[in-house]
mmCIF file of C-alpha atoms in Angstrom:
data_model
loop_
_atom_site.group_PDB
_atom_site.id
_atom_site.type_symbol
_atom_site.label_atom_id
_atom_site.label_comp_id
_atom_site.label_asym_id
_atom_site.label_seq_id
_atom_site.Cartn_x
_atom_site.Cartn_y
_atom_site.Cartn_z
ATOM 1 C CA ARG A 1 33.124 34.714 120.430
ATOM 2 C CA GLY A 2 30.409 35.037 117.810
ATOM 3 C CA ARG A 3 30.490 37.428 114.913
ATOM 4 C CA LEU A 4 28.783 40.752 115.350
ATOM 5 C CA PRO A 5 27.030 42.552 112.534
ATOM 6 C CA LEU A 6 29.208 45.258 111.004
ATOM 7 C CA THR A 7 27.621 48.383 112.397
ATOM 8 C CA THR A 8 29.048 51.770 113.310
ATOM 9 C CA ARG A 9 28.794 50.789 116.941
ATOM 10 C CA SER A 10 30.535 47.415 116.521
ATOM 11 C CA VAL A 11 33.391 48.970 114.530
ATOM 12 C CA ARG A 12 33.781 51.712 117.151
ATOM 13 C CA ARG A 13 33.852 49.049 119.887
ATOM 14 C CA LEU A 14 36.485 47.073 117.968
ATOM 15 C CA PHE A 15 38.656 50.217 117.613
ATOM 16 C CA PHE A 16 38.411 50.801 121.368
ATOM 17 C CA GLU A 17 39.305 47.177 122.163
ATOM 18 C CA LEU A 18 42.301 47.229 119.810
ATOM 19 C CA ALA A 19 43.521 50.581 121.153
ATOM 20 C CA THR A 20 43.214 49.227 124.700
ATOM 21 C CA GLN A 21 45.157 46.078 123.793
ATOM 22 C CA ALA A 22 47.842 48.219 122.151
ATOM 23 C CA GLY A 23 48.045 50.408 125.261
ATOM 24 C CA ILE A 24 47.175 53.616 123.383
ATOM 25 C CA SER A 25 43.551 54.160 124.359
ATOM 26 C CA ASP A 26 44.583 56.789 126.947
ATOM 27 C CA LYS A 27 46.740 58.693 124.424
ATOM 28 C CA PHE A 28 44.427 58.766 121.417
ATOM 29 C CA GLN A 29 40.702 59.103 120.863
ATOM 30 C CA LEU A 30 40.856 56.417 118.178
ATOM 31 C CA THR A 31 37.597 55.996 116.282
ATOM 32 C CA PRO A 32 36.703 55.274 112.663
ATOM 33 C CA HIS A 33 35.898 58.985 112.358
ATOM 34 C CA THR A 34 39.304 60.142 113.646
ATOM 35 C CA LEU A 35 40.981 57.620 111.346
ATOM 36 C CA ARG A 36 39.068 59.123 108.408
ATOM 37 C CA HIS A 37 40.268 62.606 109.399
ATOM 38 C CA PHE A 38 43.846 61.318 109.663
ATOM 39 C CA PHE A 39 43.591 59.632 106.253
ATOM 40 C CA ALA A 40 42.163 62.747 104.605
ATOM 41 C CA THR A 41 44.730 65.098 106.118
ATOM 42 C CA THR A 42 47.660 62.810 105.286
ATOM 43 C CA PHE A 43 46.399 62.156 101.743
ATOM 44 C CA LEU A 44 45.961 65.877 101.058
ATOM 45 C CA ARG A 45 49.332 66.738 102.577
ATOM 46 C CA GLU A 46 51.147 64.088 100.521
ATOM 47 C CA THR A 47 49.377 64.673 97.204
ATOM 48 C CA GLY A 48 48.628 68.369 97.503
ATOM 49 C CA ASP A 49 45.520 67.636 95.469
ATOM 50 C CA LEU A 50 42.108 68.360 96.944
ATOM 51 C CA ALA A 51 40.313 66.708 93.999
ATOM 52 C CA LEU A 52 42.207 63.421 94.499
ATOM 53 C CA THR A 53 41.520 63.560 98.228
ATOM 54 C CA GLN A 54 37.843 64.214 97.512
ATOM 55 C CA ASP A 55 37.703 61.173 95.215
ATOM 56 C CA ALA A 56 39.573 58.985 97.722
ATOM 57 C CA LEU A 57 37.012 59.865 100.395
ATOM 58 C CA GLY A 58 34.051 59.484 98.039
ATOM 59 C CA HIS A 59 32.785 63.015 98.596
ATOM 60 C CA ALA A 60 30.566 64.748 96.044
ATOM 61 C CA ASP A 61 31.358 68.207 97.395
ATOM 62 C CA PRO A 62 34.901 69.517 98.015
ATOM 63 C CA ARG A 63 33.602 71.535 100.979
ATOM 64 C CA THR A 64 32.951 68.255 102.769
ATOM 65 C CA THR A 65 36.510 67.138 102.018
ATOM 66 C CA ARG A 66 37.886 70.358 103.524
ATOM 67 C CA ILE A 67 36.078 69.518 106.770
ATOM 68 C CA TYR A 68 37.920 66.203 106.959
ATOM 69 C CA ALA A 69 41.307 67.283 105.588
ATOM 70 C CA SER A 70 42.874 69.934 107.742
ATOM 71 C CA THR A 71 45.963 71.948 106.944
ATOM 72 C CA ASP A 72 48.226 73.860 109.276
ATOM 73 C CA VAL A 73 50.098 77.131 108.980
ATOM 74 C CA ALA A 74 53.520 75.434 108.917
ATOM 75 C CA HIS A 75 52.509 73.359 105.908
ATOM 76 C CA LEU A 76 51.150 76.460 104.154
ATOM 77 C CA VAL A 77 54.380 78.403 104.802
ATOM 78 C CA ASP A 78 56.497 75.466 103.566
ATOM 79 C CA ALA A 79 54.449 75.156 100.358
ATOM 80 C CA HIS A 80 54.743 78.906 99.741
ATOM 81 C CA LYS A 81 58.545 78.797 100.240
ATOM 82 C CA ARG A 82 58.907 75.840 97.856
ATOM 83 C CA LEU A 83 56.914 77.624 95.185
ATOM 84 C CA PHE A 84 58.152 81.184 95.536
ATOM 85 C CA GLY A 85 61.435 80.963 97.427
#
């Protein structure tokens, strides 16, 4: 098989092929975009630092980072308990 140019479409197709081969394409909507969301959310959760997450994603504006990095109520409650008992 010949090499395809690295385009958004070819990367998305590769993700789909790999997810299908792994048997997870029905369970997950795996795309480069969802992987970026997962990375951002995990990075923010582990570091607790929005500025580091912003730099890791290459964003100029932290509002863009907040779109990618989601938090949940359970994580917020846990952080509050750790800080204030």
